Coordinates of C-alpha atoms in Angstrom, one line a residue:
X62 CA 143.1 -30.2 84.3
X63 CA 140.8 -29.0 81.8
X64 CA 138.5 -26.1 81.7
X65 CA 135.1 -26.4 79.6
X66 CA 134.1 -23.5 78.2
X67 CA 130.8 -22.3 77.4
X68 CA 130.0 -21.8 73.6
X69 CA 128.7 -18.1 72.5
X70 CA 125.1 -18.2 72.2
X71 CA 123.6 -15.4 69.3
X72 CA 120.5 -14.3 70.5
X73 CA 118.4 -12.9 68.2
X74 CA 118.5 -9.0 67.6
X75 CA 114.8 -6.9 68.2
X76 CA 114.4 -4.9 64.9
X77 CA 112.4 -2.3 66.2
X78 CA 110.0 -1.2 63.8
X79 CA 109.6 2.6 62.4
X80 CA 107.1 4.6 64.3
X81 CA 105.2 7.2 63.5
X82 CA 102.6 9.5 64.3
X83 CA 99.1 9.8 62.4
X84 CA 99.3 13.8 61.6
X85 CA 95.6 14.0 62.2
X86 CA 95.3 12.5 65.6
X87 CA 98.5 12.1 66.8
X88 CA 98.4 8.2 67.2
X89 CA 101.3 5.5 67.1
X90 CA 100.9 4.1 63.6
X91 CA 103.5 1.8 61.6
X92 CA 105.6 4.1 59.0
X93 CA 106.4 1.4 56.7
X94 CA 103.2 -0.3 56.6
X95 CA 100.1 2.7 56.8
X96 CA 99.9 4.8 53.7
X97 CA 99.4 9.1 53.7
X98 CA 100.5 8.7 57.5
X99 CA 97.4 8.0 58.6
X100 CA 96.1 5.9 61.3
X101 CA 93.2 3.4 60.3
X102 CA 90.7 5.1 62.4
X103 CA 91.4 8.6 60.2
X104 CA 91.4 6.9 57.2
X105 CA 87.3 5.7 57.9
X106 CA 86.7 9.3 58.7
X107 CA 88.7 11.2 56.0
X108 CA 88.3 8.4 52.5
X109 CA 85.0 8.9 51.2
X110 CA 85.3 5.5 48.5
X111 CA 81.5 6.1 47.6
X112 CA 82.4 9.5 46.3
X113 CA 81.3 9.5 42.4
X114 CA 78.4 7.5 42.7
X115 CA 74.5 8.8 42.8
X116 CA 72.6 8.9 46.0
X117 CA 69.7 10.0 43.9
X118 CA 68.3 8.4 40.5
X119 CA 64.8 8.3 38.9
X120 CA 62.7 4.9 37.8
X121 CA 59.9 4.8 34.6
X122 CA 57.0 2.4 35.2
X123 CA 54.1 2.1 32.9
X124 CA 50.9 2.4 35.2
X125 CA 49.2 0.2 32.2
X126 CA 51.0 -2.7 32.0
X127 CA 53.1 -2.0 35.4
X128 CA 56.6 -2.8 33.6
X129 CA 59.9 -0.9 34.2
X130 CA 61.8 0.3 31.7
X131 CA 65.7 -0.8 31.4
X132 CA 66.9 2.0 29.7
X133 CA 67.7 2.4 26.5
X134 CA 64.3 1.4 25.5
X135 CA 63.4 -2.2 26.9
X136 CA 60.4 -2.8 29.2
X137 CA 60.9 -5.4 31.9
X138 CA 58.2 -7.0 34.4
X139 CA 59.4 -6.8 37.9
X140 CA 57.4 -7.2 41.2
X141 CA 58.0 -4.4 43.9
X142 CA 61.3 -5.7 46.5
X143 CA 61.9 -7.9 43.8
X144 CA 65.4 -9.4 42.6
X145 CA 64.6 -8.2 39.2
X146 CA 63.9 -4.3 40.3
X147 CA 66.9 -4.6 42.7
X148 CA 69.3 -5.4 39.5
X149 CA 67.5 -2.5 37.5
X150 CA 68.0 -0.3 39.9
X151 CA 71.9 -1.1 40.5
X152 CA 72.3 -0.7 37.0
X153 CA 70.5 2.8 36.7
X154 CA 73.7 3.9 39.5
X155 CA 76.5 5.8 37.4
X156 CA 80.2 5.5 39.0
X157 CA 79.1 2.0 40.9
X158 CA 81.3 0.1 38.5
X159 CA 84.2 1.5 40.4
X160 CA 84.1 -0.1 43.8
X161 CA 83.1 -3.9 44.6
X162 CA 79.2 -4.9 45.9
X163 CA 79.3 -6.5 48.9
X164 CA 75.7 -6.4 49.8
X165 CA 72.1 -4.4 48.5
X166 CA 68.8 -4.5 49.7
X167 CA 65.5 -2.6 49.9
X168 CA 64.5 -0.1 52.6
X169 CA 60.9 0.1 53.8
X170 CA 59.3 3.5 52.7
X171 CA 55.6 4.5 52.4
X172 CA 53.6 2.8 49.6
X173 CA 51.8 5.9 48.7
X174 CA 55.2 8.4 48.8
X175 CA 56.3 7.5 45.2
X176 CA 59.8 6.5 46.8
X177 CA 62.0 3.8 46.5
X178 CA 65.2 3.1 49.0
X179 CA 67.9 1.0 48.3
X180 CA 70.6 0.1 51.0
X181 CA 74.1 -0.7 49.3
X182 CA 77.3 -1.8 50.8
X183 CA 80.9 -1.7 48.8
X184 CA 84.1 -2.2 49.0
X185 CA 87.6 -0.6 47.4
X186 CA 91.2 -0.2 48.1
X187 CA 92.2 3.3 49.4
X188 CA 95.8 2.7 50.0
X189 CA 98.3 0.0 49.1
X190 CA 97.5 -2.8 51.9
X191 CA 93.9 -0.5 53.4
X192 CA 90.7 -1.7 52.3
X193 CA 87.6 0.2 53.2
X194 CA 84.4 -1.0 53.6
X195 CA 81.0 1.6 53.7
X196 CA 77.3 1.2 53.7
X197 CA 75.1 4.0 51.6
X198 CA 71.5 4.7 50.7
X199 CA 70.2 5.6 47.6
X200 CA 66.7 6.9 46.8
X201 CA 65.3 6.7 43.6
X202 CA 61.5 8.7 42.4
X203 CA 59.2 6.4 40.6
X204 CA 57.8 8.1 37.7
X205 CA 55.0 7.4 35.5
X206 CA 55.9 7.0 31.9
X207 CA 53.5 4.9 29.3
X208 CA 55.2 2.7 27.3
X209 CA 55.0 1.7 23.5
X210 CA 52.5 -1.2 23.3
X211 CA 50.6 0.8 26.0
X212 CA 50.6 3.9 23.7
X213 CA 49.8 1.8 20.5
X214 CA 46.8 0.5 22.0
X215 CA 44.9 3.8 23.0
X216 CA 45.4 4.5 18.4
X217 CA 44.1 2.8 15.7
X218 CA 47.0 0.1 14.7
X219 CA 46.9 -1.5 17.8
X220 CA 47.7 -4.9 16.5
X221 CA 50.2 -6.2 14.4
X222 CA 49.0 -9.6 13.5
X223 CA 45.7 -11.6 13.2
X224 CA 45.3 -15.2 13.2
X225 CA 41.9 -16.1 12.0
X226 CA 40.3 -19.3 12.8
X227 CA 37.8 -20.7 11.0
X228 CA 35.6 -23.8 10.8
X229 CA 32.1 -23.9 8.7
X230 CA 30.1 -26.3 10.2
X231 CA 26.4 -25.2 12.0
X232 CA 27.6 -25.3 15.5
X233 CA 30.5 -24.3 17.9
X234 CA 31.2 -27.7 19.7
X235 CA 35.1 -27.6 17.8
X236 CA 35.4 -24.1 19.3
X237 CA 34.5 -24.8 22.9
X238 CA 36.9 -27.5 22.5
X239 CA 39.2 -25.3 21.2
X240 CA 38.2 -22.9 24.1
X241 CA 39.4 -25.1 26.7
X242 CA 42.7 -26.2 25.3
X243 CA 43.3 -22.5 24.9
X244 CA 42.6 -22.0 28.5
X245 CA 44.5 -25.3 29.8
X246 CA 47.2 -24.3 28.0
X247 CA 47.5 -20.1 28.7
X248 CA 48.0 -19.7 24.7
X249 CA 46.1 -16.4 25.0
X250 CA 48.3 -14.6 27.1
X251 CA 49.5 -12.9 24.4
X252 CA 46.4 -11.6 22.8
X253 CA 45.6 -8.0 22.7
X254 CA 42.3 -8.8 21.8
X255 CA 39.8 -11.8 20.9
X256 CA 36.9 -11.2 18.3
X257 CA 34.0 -12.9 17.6
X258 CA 33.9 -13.2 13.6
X259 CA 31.6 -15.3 10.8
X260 CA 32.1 -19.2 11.4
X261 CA 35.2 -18.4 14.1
X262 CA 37.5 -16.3 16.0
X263 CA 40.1 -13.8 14.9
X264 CA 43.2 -13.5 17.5
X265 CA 45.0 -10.1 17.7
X266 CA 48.4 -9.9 19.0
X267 CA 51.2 -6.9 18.9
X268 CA 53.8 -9.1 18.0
X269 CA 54.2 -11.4 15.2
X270 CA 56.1 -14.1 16.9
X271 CA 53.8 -14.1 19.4
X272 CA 51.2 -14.8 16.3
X273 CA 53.2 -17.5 15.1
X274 CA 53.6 -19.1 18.2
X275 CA 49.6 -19.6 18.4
X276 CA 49.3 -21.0 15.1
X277 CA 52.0 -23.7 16.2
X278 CA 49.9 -24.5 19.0
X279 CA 47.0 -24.7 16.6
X280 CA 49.1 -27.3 14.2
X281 CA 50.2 -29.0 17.3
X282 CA 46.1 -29.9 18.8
X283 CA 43.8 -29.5 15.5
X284 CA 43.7 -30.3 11.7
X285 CA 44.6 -26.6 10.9
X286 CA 45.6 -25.5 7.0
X287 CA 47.6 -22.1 7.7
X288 CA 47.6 -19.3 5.4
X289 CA 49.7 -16.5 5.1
X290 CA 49.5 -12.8 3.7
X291 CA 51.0 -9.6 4.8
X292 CA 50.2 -5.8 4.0
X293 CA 52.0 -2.6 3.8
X294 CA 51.1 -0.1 6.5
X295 CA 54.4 2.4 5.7
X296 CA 58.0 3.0 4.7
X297 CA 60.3 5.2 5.2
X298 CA 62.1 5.9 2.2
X299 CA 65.2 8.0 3.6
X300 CA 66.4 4.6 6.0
X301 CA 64.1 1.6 3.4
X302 CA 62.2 0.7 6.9
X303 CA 59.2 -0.6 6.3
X304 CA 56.4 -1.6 8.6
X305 CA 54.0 -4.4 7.9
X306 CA 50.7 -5.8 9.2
X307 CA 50.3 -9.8 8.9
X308 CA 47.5 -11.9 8.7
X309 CA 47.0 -15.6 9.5
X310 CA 44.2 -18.1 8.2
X311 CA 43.3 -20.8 10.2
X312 CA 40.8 -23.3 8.7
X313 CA 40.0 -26.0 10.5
X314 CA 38.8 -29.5 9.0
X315 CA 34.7 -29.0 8.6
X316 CA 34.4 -32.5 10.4
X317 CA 33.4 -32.6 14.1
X318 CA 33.1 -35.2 16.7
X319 CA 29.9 -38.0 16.5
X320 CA 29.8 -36.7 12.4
X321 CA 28.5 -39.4 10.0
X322 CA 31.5 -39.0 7.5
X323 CA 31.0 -40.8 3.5
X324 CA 34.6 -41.0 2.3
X325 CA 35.5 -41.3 -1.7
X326 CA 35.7 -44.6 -2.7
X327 CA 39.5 -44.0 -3.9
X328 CA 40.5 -42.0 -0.6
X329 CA 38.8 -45.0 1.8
X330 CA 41.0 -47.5 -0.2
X331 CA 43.7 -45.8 0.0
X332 CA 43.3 -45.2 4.1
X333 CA 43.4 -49.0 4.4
X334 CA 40.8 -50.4 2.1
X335 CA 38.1 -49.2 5.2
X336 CA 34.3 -48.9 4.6
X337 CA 33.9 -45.2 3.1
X338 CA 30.6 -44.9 5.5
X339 CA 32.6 -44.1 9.1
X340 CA 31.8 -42.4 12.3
X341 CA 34.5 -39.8 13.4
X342 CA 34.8 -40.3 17.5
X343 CA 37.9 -38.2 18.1
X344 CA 39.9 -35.0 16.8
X345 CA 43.4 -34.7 17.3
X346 CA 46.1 -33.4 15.3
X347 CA 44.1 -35.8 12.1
X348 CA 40.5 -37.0 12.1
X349 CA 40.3 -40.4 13.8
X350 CA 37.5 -42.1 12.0
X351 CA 35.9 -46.2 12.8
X352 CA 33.8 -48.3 10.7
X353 CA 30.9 -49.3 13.4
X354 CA 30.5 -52.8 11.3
X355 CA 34.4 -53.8 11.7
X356 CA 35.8 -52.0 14.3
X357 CA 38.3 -50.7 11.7
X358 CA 39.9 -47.0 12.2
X359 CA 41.9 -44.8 10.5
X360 CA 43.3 -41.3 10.3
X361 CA 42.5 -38.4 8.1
X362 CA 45.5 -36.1 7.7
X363 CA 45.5 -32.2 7.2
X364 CA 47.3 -33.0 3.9
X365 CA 45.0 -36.0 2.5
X366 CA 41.7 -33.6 3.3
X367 CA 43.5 -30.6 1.7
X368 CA 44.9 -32.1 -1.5
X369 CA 41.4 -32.9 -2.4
X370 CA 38.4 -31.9 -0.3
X371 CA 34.9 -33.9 -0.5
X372 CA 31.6 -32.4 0.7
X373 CA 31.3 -33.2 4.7
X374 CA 29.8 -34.8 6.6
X375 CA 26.8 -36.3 5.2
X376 CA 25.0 -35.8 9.2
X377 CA 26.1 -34.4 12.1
X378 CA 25.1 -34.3 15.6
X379 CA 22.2 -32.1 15.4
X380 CA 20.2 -35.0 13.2
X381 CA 21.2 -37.8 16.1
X382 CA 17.7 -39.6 16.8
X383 CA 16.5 -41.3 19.7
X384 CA 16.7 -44.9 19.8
X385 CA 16.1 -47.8 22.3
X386 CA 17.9 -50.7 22.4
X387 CA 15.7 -54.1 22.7
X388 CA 18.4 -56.6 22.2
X389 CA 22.2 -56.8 21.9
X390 CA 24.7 -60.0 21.6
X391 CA 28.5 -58.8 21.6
X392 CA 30.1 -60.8 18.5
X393 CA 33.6 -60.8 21.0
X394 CA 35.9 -58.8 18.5
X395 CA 37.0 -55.6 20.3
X396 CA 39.3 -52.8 19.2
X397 CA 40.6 -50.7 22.3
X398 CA 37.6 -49.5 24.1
X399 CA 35.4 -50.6 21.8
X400 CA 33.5 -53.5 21.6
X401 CA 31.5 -54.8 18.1
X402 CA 28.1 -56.7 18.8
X403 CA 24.8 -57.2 17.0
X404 CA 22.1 -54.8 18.3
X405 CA 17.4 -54.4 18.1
X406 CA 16.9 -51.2 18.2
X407 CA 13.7 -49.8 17.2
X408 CA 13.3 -45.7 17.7
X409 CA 12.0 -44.5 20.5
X410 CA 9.1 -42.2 18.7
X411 CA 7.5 -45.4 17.3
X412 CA 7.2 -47.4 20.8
X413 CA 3.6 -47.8 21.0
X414 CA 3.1 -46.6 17.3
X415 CA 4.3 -49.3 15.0
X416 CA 6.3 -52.5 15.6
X417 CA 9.5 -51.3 13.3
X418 CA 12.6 -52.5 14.6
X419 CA 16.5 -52.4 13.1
X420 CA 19.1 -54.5 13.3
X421 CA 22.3 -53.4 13.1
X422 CA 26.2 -53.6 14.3
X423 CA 27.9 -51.0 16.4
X424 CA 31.0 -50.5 18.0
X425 CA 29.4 -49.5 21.2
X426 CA 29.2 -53.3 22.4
X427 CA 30.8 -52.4 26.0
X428 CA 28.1 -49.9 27.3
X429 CA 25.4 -50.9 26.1
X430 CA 22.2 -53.3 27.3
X431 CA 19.0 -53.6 26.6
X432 CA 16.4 -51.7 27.5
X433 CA 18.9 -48.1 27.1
X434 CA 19.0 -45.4 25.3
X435 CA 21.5 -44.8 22.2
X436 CA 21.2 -42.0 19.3
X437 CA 22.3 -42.9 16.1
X438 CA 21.3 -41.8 12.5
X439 CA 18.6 -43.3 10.6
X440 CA 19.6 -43.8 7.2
X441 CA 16.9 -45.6 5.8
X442 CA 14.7 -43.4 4.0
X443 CA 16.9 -40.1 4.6
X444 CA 17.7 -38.2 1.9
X445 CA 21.5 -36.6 2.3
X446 CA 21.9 -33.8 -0.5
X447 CA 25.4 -35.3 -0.4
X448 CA 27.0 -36.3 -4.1
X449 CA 29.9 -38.4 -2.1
X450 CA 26.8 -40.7 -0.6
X451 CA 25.2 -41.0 -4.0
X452 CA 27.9 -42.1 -5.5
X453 CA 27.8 -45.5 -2.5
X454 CA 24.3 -45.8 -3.1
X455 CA 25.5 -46.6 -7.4
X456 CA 28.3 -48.4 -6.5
X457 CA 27.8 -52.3 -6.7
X458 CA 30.5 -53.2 -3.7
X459 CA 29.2 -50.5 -1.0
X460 CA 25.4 -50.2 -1.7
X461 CA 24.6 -53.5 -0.2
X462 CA 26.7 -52.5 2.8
X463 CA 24.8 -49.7 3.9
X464 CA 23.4 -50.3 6.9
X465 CA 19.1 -48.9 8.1
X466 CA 20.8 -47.2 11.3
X467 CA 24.3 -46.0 12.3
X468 CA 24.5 -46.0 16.1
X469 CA 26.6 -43.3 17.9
X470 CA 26.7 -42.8 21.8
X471 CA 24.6 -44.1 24.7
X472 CA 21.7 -41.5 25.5
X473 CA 21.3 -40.2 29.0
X474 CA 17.7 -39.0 29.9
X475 CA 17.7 -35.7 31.6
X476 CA 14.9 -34.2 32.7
X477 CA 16.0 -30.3 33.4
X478 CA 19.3 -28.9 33.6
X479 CA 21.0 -29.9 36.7
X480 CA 23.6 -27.5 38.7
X481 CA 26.8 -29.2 37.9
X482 CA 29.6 -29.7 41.2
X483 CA 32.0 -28.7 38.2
X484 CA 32.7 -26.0 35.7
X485 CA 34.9 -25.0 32.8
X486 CA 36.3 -21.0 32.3
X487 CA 35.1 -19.3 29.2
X488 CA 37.5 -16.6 27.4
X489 CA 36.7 -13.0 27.1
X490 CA 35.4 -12.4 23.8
X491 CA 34.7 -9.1 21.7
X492 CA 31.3 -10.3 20.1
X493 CA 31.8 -6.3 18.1
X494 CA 28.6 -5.9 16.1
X495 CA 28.0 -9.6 15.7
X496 CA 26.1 -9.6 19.2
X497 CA 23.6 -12.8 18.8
X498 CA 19.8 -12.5 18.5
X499 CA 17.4 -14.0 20.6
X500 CA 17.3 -17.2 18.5
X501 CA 21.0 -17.7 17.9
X502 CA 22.2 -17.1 22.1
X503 CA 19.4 -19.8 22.3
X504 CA 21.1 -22.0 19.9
X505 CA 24.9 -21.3 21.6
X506 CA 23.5 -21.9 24.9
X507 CA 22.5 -25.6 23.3
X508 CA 25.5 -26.1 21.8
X509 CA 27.5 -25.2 25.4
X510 CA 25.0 -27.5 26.7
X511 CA 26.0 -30.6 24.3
X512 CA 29.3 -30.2 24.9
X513 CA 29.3 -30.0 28.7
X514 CA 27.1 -33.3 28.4
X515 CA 29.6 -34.9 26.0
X516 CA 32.7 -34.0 28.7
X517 CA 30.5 -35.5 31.3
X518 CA 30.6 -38.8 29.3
X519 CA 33.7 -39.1 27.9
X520 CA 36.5 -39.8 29.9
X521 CA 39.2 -39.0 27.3
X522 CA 37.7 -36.4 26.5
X523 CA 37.8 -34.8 30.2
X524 CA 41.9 -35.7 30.4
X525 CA 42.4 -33.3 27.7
X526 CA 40.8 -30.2 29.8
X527 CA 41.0 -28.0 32.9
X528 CA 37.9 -28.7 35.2
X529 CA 37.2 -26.5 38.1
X530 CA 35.1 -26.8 40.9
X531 CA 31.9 -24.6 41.2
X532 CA 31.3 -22.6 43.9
X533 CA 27.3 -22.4 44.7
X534 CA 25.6 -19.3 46.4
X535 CA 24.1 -19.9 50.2
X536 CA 20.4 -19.3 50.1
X537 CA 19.1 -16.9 52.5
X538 CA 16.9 -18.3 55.4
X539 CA 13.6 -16.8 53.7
X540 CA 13.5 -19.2 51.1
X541 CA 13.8 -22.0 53.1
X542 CA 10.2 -23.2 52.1
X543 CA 10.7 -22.7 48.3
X544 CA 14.0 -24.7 49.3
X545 CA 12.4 -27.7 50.6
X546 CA 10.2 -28.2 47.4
X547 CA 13.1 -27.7 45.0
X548 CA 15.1 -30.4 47.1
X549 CA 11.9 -32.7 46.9
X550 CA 11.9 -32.3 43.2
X551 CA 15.4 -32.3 42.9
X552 CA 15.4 -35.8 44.8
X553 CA 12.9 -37.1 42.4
X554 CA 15.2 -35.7 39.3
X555 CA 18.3 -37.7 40.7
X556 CA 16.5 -41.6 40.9
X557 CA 15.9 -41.0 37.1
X558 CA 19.6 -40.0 36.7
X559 CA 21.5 -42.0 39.1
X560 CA 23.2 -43.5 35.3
X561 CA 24.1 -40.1 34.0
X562 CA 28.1 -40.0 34.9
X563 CA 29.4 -38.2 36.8
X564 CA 33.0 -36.7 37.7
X565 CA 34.9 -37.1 40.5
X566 CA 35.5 -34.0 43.0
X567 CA 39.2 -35.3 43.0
X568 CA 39.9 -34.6 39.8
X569 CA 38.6 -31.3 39.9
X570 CA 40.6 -27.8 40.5
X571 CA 40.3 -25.1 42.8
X572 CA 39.4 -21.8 41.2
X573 CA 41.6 -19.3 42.9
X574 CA 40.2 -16.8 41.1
X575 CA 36.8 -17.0 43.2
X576 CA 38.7 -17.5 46.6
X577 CA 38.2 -15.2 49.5
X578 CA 39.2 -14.5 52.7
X579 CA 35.9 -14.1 54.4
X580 CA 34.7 -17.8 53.2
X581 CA 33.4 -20.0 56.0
X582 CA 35.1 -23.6 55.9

């Protein structure tokens, strides 16, 4: 008989680990894993890891311009709490580079107290295998200091480049165009100053890049020919730094919108054999001109009108007259929006006087109808001081083609000037000692007139601009009686202009430059 007997089992031996005591507080701690003998709870209160770094530090702003400045010497835009300030004012902190960044963020303090408190939270190693974490404030003094564009501009050479625009033509339609691009598109912001000059503006900026960027713009919307000069302001001879002031002349093409344009004989071949007598009805980047008899269009480039100017135009809008349509018939050929037909006109200062009438072809076929109103030139018996004309007059092929009347754009009767639901911003301008006389602000207010009319009537026109809407002033309660007669009047106004176009309130933007709190809805 057997016996069984029982295996050895090996149970596994406790290592028991080294204790020791924390020689601050006396605690239990691990000897082979806790570094300087200290429990974790001594280590918080006896490792200072933010030790090093500055708990006080001072910011520049400029009061002027309200920038920052980065030190060494660059100028920053940053809003107060901002992301921006928050990174300029970690990188003012010396010894922070030393520990990790868990977390920053602004304290509130008074606005008026000149203070600015920044909470900051890092992170570093004290021992091998202990990693402290602590939370600090910093507070930094906001100090005024003015910066160098903000300096410059209180001297005499505050500007470092000009870009002069010109146009010389007898009215400022192209430059309330231009106006309004300039607006739509924010391509002033960089403009220490805008002057009214002879036939134009002049642009002033502090930076010359910031000048060429507008004269890009300007090549990128108008028919611009750039010019450019420079000038010496000073040098230093010990380090050859030199410091120069730059000029840029803009001059646009002297050919506006609705201008009666007579072309060389050789350049109208040469832009697609057209008729040499043509109507300009849009400017772009080149001068879009039609022939009103054939619906034919072309485009006059910067370069083509440079290489070899001509005299123009032979008419422009101020000589439009007044002329009412007594019969059309549309021939059915059409280019775009524009349609050709055979129109009776006779003007509308010989009604009643004469029985004179003029027939003629026009390109406005799709809006016209009898009985309207349409301005055109009247050619026959006009003399035009204009050697390009007199040269179609001699020419066998081109006199015969001349037509009596040249029709433009349909007329709109108005009787007085009717508030407008819309409006359109104006720049800020330095009229200097060109301030206009009595006659001449008479003669801009027509022109601002004309061209408010003409983006009331052209809808391509409107696409190309910002339109706001207008915010009327409540009458008082006293004048309710001179009220009710103006409303009686203005009633009788609006049955004779129900045709005049008009915009839509949808496509029109809020001015949130007029918007206040107090408004009633």
């Amino acid at each position: 008989m057997s016996m069984d007997i029982d295996q050895p089992v090996h149970l596994p031996q406790q290592q028991n680990a080294a204790t020791i005591l924390c020689y601050n507080c006396g605690a239990a701690i691990d000897g082979t894993s806790s570094a300087g003998a200290l429990c974790y709870d001594c280590v918080k209160l006896t490792v200072d890891i933010t030790e090093g770094i500055q708990r006080e530090a001072t910011l520049h702003t400029c009061k002027d311009c309200e920038r920052w400045l980065q030190p060494p010497s660059h100028w920053v835009n940053a809003a107060l709490e901002s992301r921006e300030l928050l990174a300029l004012c970690l990188r003012k902190l010396r010894g922070l580079n030393k520990v990790r960044i868990i977390d920053a963020n602004f304290l509130w303090t008074e606005p008026h107290s000149r203070r600015v408190k920044v909470k900051i939270t890092v992170q570093q190693e004290a021992f091998e295998g202990t990693i402290l974490q602590q939370t600090f404030e910093v507070e930094y003094i906001v100090a005024n200091q003015q910066c160098p564009e903000c300096a410059k501009s209180y001297t005499a050479n505050t500007w470092r480049a000009v870009v002069q625009v010109r146009q010389k033509v007898t009215h400022k339609r192209t430059f309330l165009y231009l106006e309004q691009l300039i607006l739509k598109h924010s391509a002033h912001k960089d403009t220490i100053n805008i002057k009214e000059a002879k036939d134009g503006l002049d642009f002033f900026f502090a930076q010359r890049n910031h000048a060429e960027k507008f004269v890009d713009f300007l090549n990128n919307n108008t028919p611009v020919k750039v010019k450019k000069s420079h000038e010496l302001i000073s040098m230093d001879v010990h380090t050859s730094t030199k410091s120069y002031k730059f000029t840029f002349s803009c001059e646009l093409i002297p050919i506006c919108k609705d201008d009666l344009v007579a072309l060389p004989i050789q350049l109208a071949k040469s832009l697609g054999n057209i008729s040499p007598l043509t109507l300009c009805y849009r400017i772009g980047t080149a001068v879009n001109l039609i022939d009103p008899q054939t619906l034919q269009v072309t485009d006059l480039s910067t370069q083509i009108y440079w290489r070899n100017p001509f005299r123009t135009p032979i008419a422009d809008s101020r000589e439009l007259v007044e002329f009412v349509v007594l019969d059309i018939e549309g021939s059915g050929k059409s280019n775009g929006r524009h349609l050709l037909a055979d129109a009776t006109v006779a003007r509308a200062s010989d009604l009643g006087v004469n029985d004179t009438t003029y027939l003629t072809r026009t390109h406005l076929g799709a809006i016209l109808h009898a009985g309207d109103s349409v301005l055109g030139y009247h050619l026959t018996g006009t003399n035009f001081n204009n050697p390009t004309f007199e040269a179609l007059e001699e020419s066998s092929t081109y006199a015969s083609r001349i037509p009596d009347v040249v029709l433009v754009k349909k007329h709109y009767a108005r009787k007085n000037k009717k508030k407008r639901d819309w409006k359109v911003k104006r720049m800020a301008k330095d009229e200097g000692m060109l301030a206009p006389k009595k006659e001449d602000q008479q003669r801009l207010e027509n022109d601002f007139e004309m061209f408010l009319r003409d983006v009331e009537e052209d809808a391509d026109l409107r696409q190309t601009l910002a339109l706001y809407k207008a915010k009327h002033q409540k009458k008082t309660d006293a004048m309710e009686g001179v009220e009710g007669t103006e409303e009686s009047s203005a009633a009788e106004a609006d049955e004779s202009e129900d045709e005049v176009p008009k915009i839509n309130v949808d496509d029109l933007m809020d001015d949130f430059d007029e918007l206040d709190v107090n408004d009633e809805r």
